[in-house]
């Protein structure tokens, strides 16, 4: 292989490869190179073509949007009724002061659902849905206070505590989602009922926050910044833009330290992006959704002001995000502990958090930057997110959702119908409902095509009205036909994004090949005089590609992923004859793509030949060097479609050599049972071999006994045949600061002996320590079952990351 190395912060590799599937090395996780430095690019400030002027009529997005319209949106409204969101608003409308249900941000989920429903009404009028929205809007109008304030939590539960905890209580966040929904409703229906509620509330907020004599403050969860820009555009009222600019400009003044009386020398505001002035951010940090929403709002403000310091900051943070902190599936935020970022290149797979909302937020930010600069590299990130991390957030039937999106699963991670914190479901529904708004943009002399979706669009390029008809099977096929029809003959540029994953794109105009097409900022430029009937044929070759992560990503060293076009693939256990943990994909193995009608919506699958050890060989390799392997068939499906069939293991990143098995003990062969498990306890996490870095780490699968507190509980290992053991060690879970699990008061080991449970004879006390393995040795025993007996501390629960068992030295 003849490699060429380019150092781009993270670095990426391209080269001449004489094998069926190309190998591309990602910079962190993005497939394309970075855009030019912000200070070197002109601000084009493109206009997005509104989703109301875009028709989607394809075989990929249309069925999903129809499911979104007919299943997901009605289901979301039903769940909001069941969860109490609507009842909370009714209580506020009645002036009640008790009975509120749910977390402080309940209103925000309702507003996102209303936004999604509004977008749906714009493209698919539905009198029944419109009536349902009208009724909810009337309810909100009744709940709005005389001064314009509207928040059901503070109206019902804490009426005297408005604006007393901006960091944690989400008042401004909820208001932001209201403003977005109101702007969408106005755009969709032309009615001002919702918009009037929003402007009354925005006027009240503007009377409270701002330069003296108004008060300082900004949201603990950014969102209102970008929402105020939408409200400004919908109404033309410049006060809303100025309020957005105020929130952006003052962020980082460590207001939350003052609000919560935290000494500055002990204050770390990075979780809330409140650690440094907004101009001084060097990298993405803290809570992932907060961070990306903030950067989206900053981008909106900077688009209008042209502030060069903010532009430079956005460029630094964008590069750090996409080159060192983005997953191949388009998501961000690896850690469950803070729902956000840790250190550069920390991109674990099985414990990946990658919240669906964070992927949506990154897509929104990418779209704003693509409009600001007219640079296709930003649209590449948008596309990656939409086709992978966003779409995986909802099931095929539209009634189950992912909050967390791991890139590897033992078969225990599944979508849920709803969540106590239900931010992700309506975020997916509103994104799908407004999808057309991401596809096209226009300037005074150009029409930009960012997403290739069959259908049509109407746009204004300068003073020229243009209709564009698109015919394609994208993302399964890279052939795209475009018919551009101006109202009259006109000279303009049609700019077609050449995706970063694509090489050797070709184009024809009226059946004549363009020999040396012009490429500017990632767009293929066709600048000519256009007339009715002109036809463009674009060919974006889609070979199956092997993708390697940046070498700094430890979790992916020695692994490759499969991608074709914009689609990232994964292996699901139900498609393989051998356990996923035993499979590896040799670098030279041929991979083929083929459409499979009827499978998961008629997807293109990738098949090939892998290597695997038998299950018995694999089990033996737990204690011995890797066993001999044999040839087996491999089948990969799009990542977004996983967990829509029978439960089973899943992997995105695959070894290219026989997997080195972890040194695991007898626990690997045991069946797990527990004394109690609620619906978010995963007992199998206790022996999944995923070792934590600390007690506070939030694993994908966790064995715990919450909400039981102060009780005696147990976890049990059972073997099919007797085993000889002489020791055990436990790594305890502790979520101090965010949950109710603490270290246990005490623990011990018992074994089953002829139907009776007896304590082992330890050689030492059973230690209870945080962030370390707690080990105990005992006299060897022979048994078919062990129990970890745990005494929960008073007023708290407990949980276990891992429980390992030591085989006796003289075991046969």
PDB file of C-alpha atoms in Angstrom, residues 456-611:
ATOM      1  CA  UNK A 456     -38.426  18.958  -6.011  1.00  0.00           C
ATOM      2  CA  UNK A 457     -37.696  22.421  -4.697  1.00  0.00           C
ATOM      3  CA  UNK A 458     -38.657  26.011  -5.492  1.00  0.00           C
ATOM      4  CA  UNK A 459     -36.117  28.745  -4.835  1.00  0.00           C
ATOM      5  CA  UNK A 460     -35.192  32.334  -5.660  1.00  0.00           C
ATOM      6  CA  UNK A 461     -31.657  32.861  -6.974  1.00  0.00           C
ATOM      7  CA  UNK A 462     -31.296  36.609  -7.005  1.00  0.00           C
ATOM      8  CA  UNK A 463     -34.466  37.748  -8.801  1.00  0.00           C
ATOM      9  CA  UNK A 464     -34.872  34.479 -10.697  1.00  0.00           C
ATOM     10  CA  UNK A 465     -37.452  31.922  -9.624  1.00  0.00           C
ATOM     11  CA  UNK A 466     -36.097  28.414 -10.137  1.00  0.00           C
ATOM     12  CA  UNK A 467     -37.627  24.968  -9.880  1.00  0.00           C
ATOM     13  CA  UNK A 468     -35.379  21.968  -9.357  1.00  0.00           C
ATOM     14  CA  UNK A 469     -36.538  18.393  -9.879  1.00  0.00           C
ATOM     15  CA  UNK A 470     -34.326  15.633  -8.454  1.00  0.00           C
ATOM     16  CA  UNK A 471     -34.454  11.948  -9.364  1.00  0.00           C
ATOM     17  CA  UNK A 472     -32.261   9.526  -7.407  1.00  0.00           C
ATOM     18  CA  UNK A 473     -32.114   6.371  -5.281  1.00  0.00           C
ATOM     19  CA  UNK A 474     -29.667   8.058  -2.900  1.00  0.00           C
ATOM     20  CA  UNK A 475     -28.309   6.974  -0.399  1.00  0.00           C
ATOM     21  CA  UNK A 476     -28.301   3.514  -1.998  1.00  0.00           C
ATOM     22  CA  UNK A 477     -27.154   4.760  -5.406  1.00  0.00           C
ATOM     23  CA  UNK A 478     -24.942   7.751  -6.201  1.00  0.00           C
ATOM     24  CA  UNK A 479     -26.556   8.569  -9.530  1.00  0.00           C
ATOM     25  CA  UNK A 480     -28.509  11.828  -9.299  1.00  0.00           C
ATOM     26  CA  UNK A 481     -30.473  13.476 -12.132  1.00  0.00           C
ATOM     27  CA  UNK A 482     -31.419  17.151 -11.723  1.00  0.00           C
ATOM     28  CA  UNK A 483     -33.689  19.190 -13.986  1.00  0.00           C
ATOM     29  CA  UNK A 484     -33.317  22.908 -13.418  1.00  0.00           C
ATOM     30  CA  UNK A 485     -36.105  25.102 -14.738  1.00  0.00           C
ATOM     31  CA  UNK A 486     -35.750  28.881 -14.359  1.00  0.00           C
ATOM     32  CA  UNK A 487     -38.796  31.098 -14.908  1.00  0.00           C
ATOM     33  CA  UNK A 488     -36.858  32.578 -17.832  1.00  0.00           C
ATOM     34  CA  UNK A 489     -33.430  32.008 -19.296  1.00  0.00           C
ATOM     35  CA  UNK A 490     -30.953  32.991 -16.614  1.00  0.00           C
ATOM     36  CA  UNK A 491     -27.276  32.789 -15.792  1.00  0.00           C
ATOM     37  CA  UNK A 492     -26.606  31.252 -12.409  1.00  0.00           C
ATOM     38  CA  UNK A 493     -24.432  28.628 -10.752  1.00  0.00           C
ATOM     39  CA  UNK A 494     -25.761  25.255  -9.703  1.00  0.00           C
ATOM     40  CA  UNK A 495     -23.488  24.058  -6.898  1.00  0.00           C
ATOM     41  CA  UNK A 496     -23.595  20.326  -6.187  1.00  0.00           C
ATOM     42  CA  UNK A 497     -21.972  19.065  -3.008  1.00  0.00           C
ATOM     43  CA  UNK A 498     -19.373  16.375  -3.593  1.00  0.00           C
ATOM     44  CA  UNK A 499     -19.461  14.409  -0.324  1.00  0.00           C
ATOM     45  CA  UNK A 500     -16.180  13.934   1.495  1.00  0.00           C
ATOM     46  CA  UNK A 501     -16.536  10.154   1.226  1.00  0.00           C
ATOM     47  CA  UNK A 502     -16.773  10.348  -2.590  1.00  0.00           C
ATOM     48  CA  UNK A 503     -13.900  10.164  -5.044  1.00  0.00           C
ATOM     49  CA  UNK A 504     -13.993  10.475  -8.843  1.00  0.00           C
ATOM     50  CA  UNK A 505     -17.378  12.182  -9.095  1.00  0.00           C
ATOM     51  CA  UNK A 506     -18.460  12.897 -12.681  1.00  0.00           C
ATOM     52  CA  UNK A 507     -21.128  15.153 -14.153  1.00  0.00           C
ATOM     53  CA  UNK A 508     -22.927  15.612 -17.477  1.00  0.00           C
ATOM     54  CA  UNK A 509     -25.045  18.529 -18.645  1.00  0.00           C
ATOM     55  CA  UNK A 510     -27.585  17.723 -21.342  1.00  0.00           C
ATOM     56  CA  UNK A 511     -25.791  14.390 -21.904  1.00  0.00           C
ATOM     57  CA  UNK A 512     -22.398  16.013 -22.456  1.00  0.00           C
ATOM     58  CA  UNK A 513     -19.642  15.222 -19.995  1.00  0.00           C
ATOM     59  CA  UNK A 514     -18.051  18.129 -18.184  1.00  0.00           C
ATOM     60  CA  UNK A 515     -14.386  17.316 -18.742  1.00  0.00           C
ATOM     61  CA  UNK A 516     -12.756  19.409 -16.037  1.00  0.00           C
ATOM     62  CA  UNK A 517     -15.481  20.427 -13.610  1.00  0.00           C
ATOM     63  CA  UNK A 518     -14.793  23.322 -11.280  1.00  0.00           C
ATOM     64  CA  UNK A 519     -14.731  22.427  -7.576  1.00  0.00           C
ATOM     65  CA  UNK A 520     -15.086  25.262  -5.073  1.00  0.00           C
ATOM     66  CA  UNK A 521     -15.272  24.636  -1.334  1.00  0.00           C
ATOM     67  CA  UNK A 522     -16.431  21.081  -1.898  1.00  0.00           C
ATOM     68  CA  UNK A 523     -19.105  21.955  -4.464  1.00  0.00           C
ATOM     69  CA  UNK A 524     -19.037  21.037  -8.131  1.00  0.00           C
ATOM     70  CA  UNK A 525     -19.907  24.330  -9.838  1.00  0.00           C
ATOM     71  CA  UNK A 526     -21.963  24.514 -13.041  1.00  0.00           C
ATOM     72  CA  UNK A 527     -22.048  28.221 -13.854  1.00  0.00           C
ATOM     73  CA  UNK A 528     -23.884  28.828 -17.108  1.00  0.00           C
ATOM     74  CA  UNK A 529     -27.048  30.107 -18.692  1.00  0.00           C
ATOM     75  CA  UNK A 530     -29.932  27.793 -17.876  1.00  0.00           C
ATOM     76  CA  UNK A 531     -33.180  27.250 -19.707  1.00  0.00           C
ATOM     77  CA  UNK A 532     -36.229  25.051 -19.293  1.00  0.00           C
ATOM     78  CA  UNK A 533     -35.428  21.375 -19.875  1.00  0.00           C
ATOM     79  CA  UNK A 534     -31.732  21.514 -18.970  1.00  0.00           C
ATOM     80  CA  UNK A 535     -30.691  18.271 -17.312  1.00  0.00           C
ATOM     81  CA  UNK A 536     -27.720  17.470 -15.093  1.00  0.00           C
ATOM     82  CA  UNK A 537     -26.550  13.939 -14.363  1.00  0.00           C
ATOM     83  CA  UNK A 538     -24.252  13.591 -11.378  1.00  0.00           C
ATOM     84  CA  UNK A 539     -22.526  10.307 -10.546  1.00  0.00           C
ATOM     85  CA  UNK A 540     -21.125   9.866  -7.030  1.00  0.00           C
ATOM     86  CA  UNK A 541     -19.429   6.438  -6.950  1.00  0.00           C
ATOM     87  CA  UNK A 542     -20.315   4.440  -3.812  1.00  0.00           C
ATOM     88  CA  UNK A 543     -17.795   1.649  -3.224  1.00  0.00           C
ATOM     89  CA  UNK A 544     -17.839  -0.168   0.077  1.00  0.00           C
ATOM     90  CA  UNK A 545     -15.213   1.539   2.221  1.00  0.00           C
ATOM     91  CA  UNK A 546     -13.272   0.346   5.215  1.00  0.00           C
ATOM     92  CA  UNK A 547     -12.793   3.187   7.676  1.00  0.00           C
ATOM     93  CA  UNK A 548     -10.099   3.374  10.345  1.00  0.00           C
ATOM     94  CA  UNK A 549     -10.164   5.740  13.283  1.00  0.00           C
ATOM     95  CA  UNK A 550      -7.469   8.209  14.152  1.00  0.00           C
ATOM     96  CA  UNK A 551      -4.640   6.292  15.911  1.00  0.00           C
ATOM     97  CA  UNK A 552      -5.215   8.395  19.029  1.00  0.00           C
ATOM     98  CA  UNK A 553      -8.647   6.789  19.521  1.00  0.00           C
ATOM     99  CA  UNK A 554      -7.595   3.917  21.772  1.00  0.00           C
ATOM    100  CA  UNK A 555     -10.981   2.242  21.668  1.00  0.00           C
ATOM    101  CA  UNK A 556     -10.677   1.691  17.901  1.00  0.00           C
ATOM    102  CA  UNK A 557      -7.058   0.627  17.572  1.00  0.00           C
ATOM    103  CA  UNK A 558      -6.840  -2.490  15.428  1.00  0.00           C
ATOM    104  CA  UNK A 559     -10.434  -2.044  14.276  1.00  0.00           C
ATOM    105  CA  UNK A 560     -12.168  -0.988  11.058  1.00  0.00           C
ATOM    106  CA  UNK A 561     -15.714   0.132  10.303  1.00  0.00           C
ATOM    107  CA  UNK A 562     -17.719  -0.340   7.115  1.00  0.00           C
ATOM    108  CA  UNK A 563     -19.256   2.577   5.246  1.00  0.00           C
ATOM    109  CA  UNK A 564     -20.906   2.943   1.876  1.00  0.00           C
ATOM    110  CA  UNK A 565     -21.911   6.388   0.718  1.00  0.00           C
ATOM    111  CA  UNK A 566     -23.190   8.296   3.743  1.00  0.00           C
ATOM    112  CA  UNK A 567     -24.328   5.118   5.500  1.00  0.00           C
ATOM    113  CA  UNK A 568     -22.294   3.606   8.343  1.00  0.00           C
ATOM    114  CA  UNK A 569     -22.828  -0.123   8.820  1.00  0.00           C
ATOM    115  CA  UNK A 570     -22.899  -2.469  11.778  1.00  0.00           C
ATOM    116  CA  UNK A 571     -23.103  -6.180  12.424  1.00  0.00           C
ATOM    117  CA  UNK A 572     -26.118  -7.560  14.277  1.00  0.00           C
ATOM    118  CA  UNK A 573     -25.990 -11.004  15.845  1.00  0.00           C
ATOM    119  CA  UNK A 574     -29.176 -12.181  14.126  1.00  0.00           C
ATOM    120  CA  UNK A 575     -27.428 -11.961  10.725  1.00  0.00           C
ATOM    121  CA  UNK A 576     -24.346 -13.974  11.727  1.00  0.00           C
ATOM    122  CA  UNK A 577     -23.848 -17.700  12.225  1.00  0.00           C
ATOM    123  CA  UNK A 578     -21.138 -17.143  14.834  1.00  0.00           C
ATOM    124  CA  UNK A 579     -21.005 -14.922  17.942  1.00  0.00           C
ATOM    125  CA  UNK A 580     -19.946 -11.368  17.117  1.00  0.00           C
ATOM    126  CA  UNK A 581     -17.240 -11.495  19.772  1.00  0.00           C
ATOM    127  CA  UNK A 582     -15.505 -14.275  17.827  1.00  0.00           C
ATOM    128  CA  UNK A 583     -15.573 -12.541  14.412  1.00  0.00           C
ATOM    129  CA  UNK A 584     -12.822 -10.621  12.673  1.00  0.00           C
ATOM    130  CA  UNK A 585     -12.598  -9.126   9.184  1.00  0.00           C
ATOM    131  CA  UNK A 586      -9.315  -9.579   7.326  1.00  0.00           C
ATOM    132  CA  UNK A 587      -8.186  -6.454   5.502  1.00  0.00           C
ATOM    133  CA  UNK A 588      -8.170  -8.196   2.129  1.00  0.00           C
ATOM    134  CA  UNK A 589     -11.619  -9.786   2.384  1.00  0.00           C
ATOM    135  CA  UNK A 590     -13.960  -8.839  -0.457  1.00  0.00           C
ATOM    136  CA  UNK A 591     -17.082  -6.896   0.524  1.00  0.00           C
ATOM    137  CA  UNK A 592     -20.136  -6.577  -1.716  1.00  0.00           C
ATOM    138  CA  UNK A 593     -23.196  -4.343  -1.516  1.00  0.00           C
ATOM    139  CA  UNK A 594     -26.670  -5.445  -2.616  1.00  0.00           C
ATOM    140  CA  UNK A 595     -30.235  -4.224  -2.148  1.00  0.00           C
ATOM    141  CA  UNK A 596     -32.432  -6.532  -0.069  1.00  0.00           C
ATOM    142  CA  UNK A 597     -36.097  -5.785  -0.780  1.00  0.00           C
ATOM    143  CA  UNK A 598     -38.276  -6.089   2.282  1.00  0.00           C
ATOM    144  CA  UNK A 599     -35.433  -6.078   4.803  1.00  0.00           C
ATOM    145  CA  UNK A 600     -35.711  -3.148   7.220  1.00  0.00           C
ATOM    146  CA  UNK A 601     -37.302  -0.982   4.548  1.00  0.00           C
ATOM    147  CA  UNK A 602     -35.358  -2.500   1.628  1.00  0.00           C
ATOM    148  CA  UNK A 603     -31.866  -1.523   2.698  1.00  0.00           C
ATOM    149  CA  UNK A 604     -28.570  -2.172   0.960  1.00  0.00           C
ATOM    150  CA  UNK A 605     -26.592  -4.726   2.955  1.00  0.00           C
ATOM    151  CA  UNK A 606     -22.881  -5.429   2.789  1.00  0.00           C
ATOM    152  CA  UNK A 607     -21.772  -9.045   2.706  1.00  0.00           C
ATOM    153  CA  UNK A 608     -18.394 -10.723   2.701  1.00  0.00           C
ATOM    154  CA  UNK A 609     -16.241 -13.376   4.260  1.00  0.00           C
ATOM    155  CA  UNK A 610     -15.020 -13.030   7.819  1.00  0.00           C
ATOM    156  CA  UNK A 611     -13.069 -15.309  10.121  1.00  0.00           C
TER     157      UNK A 611
END
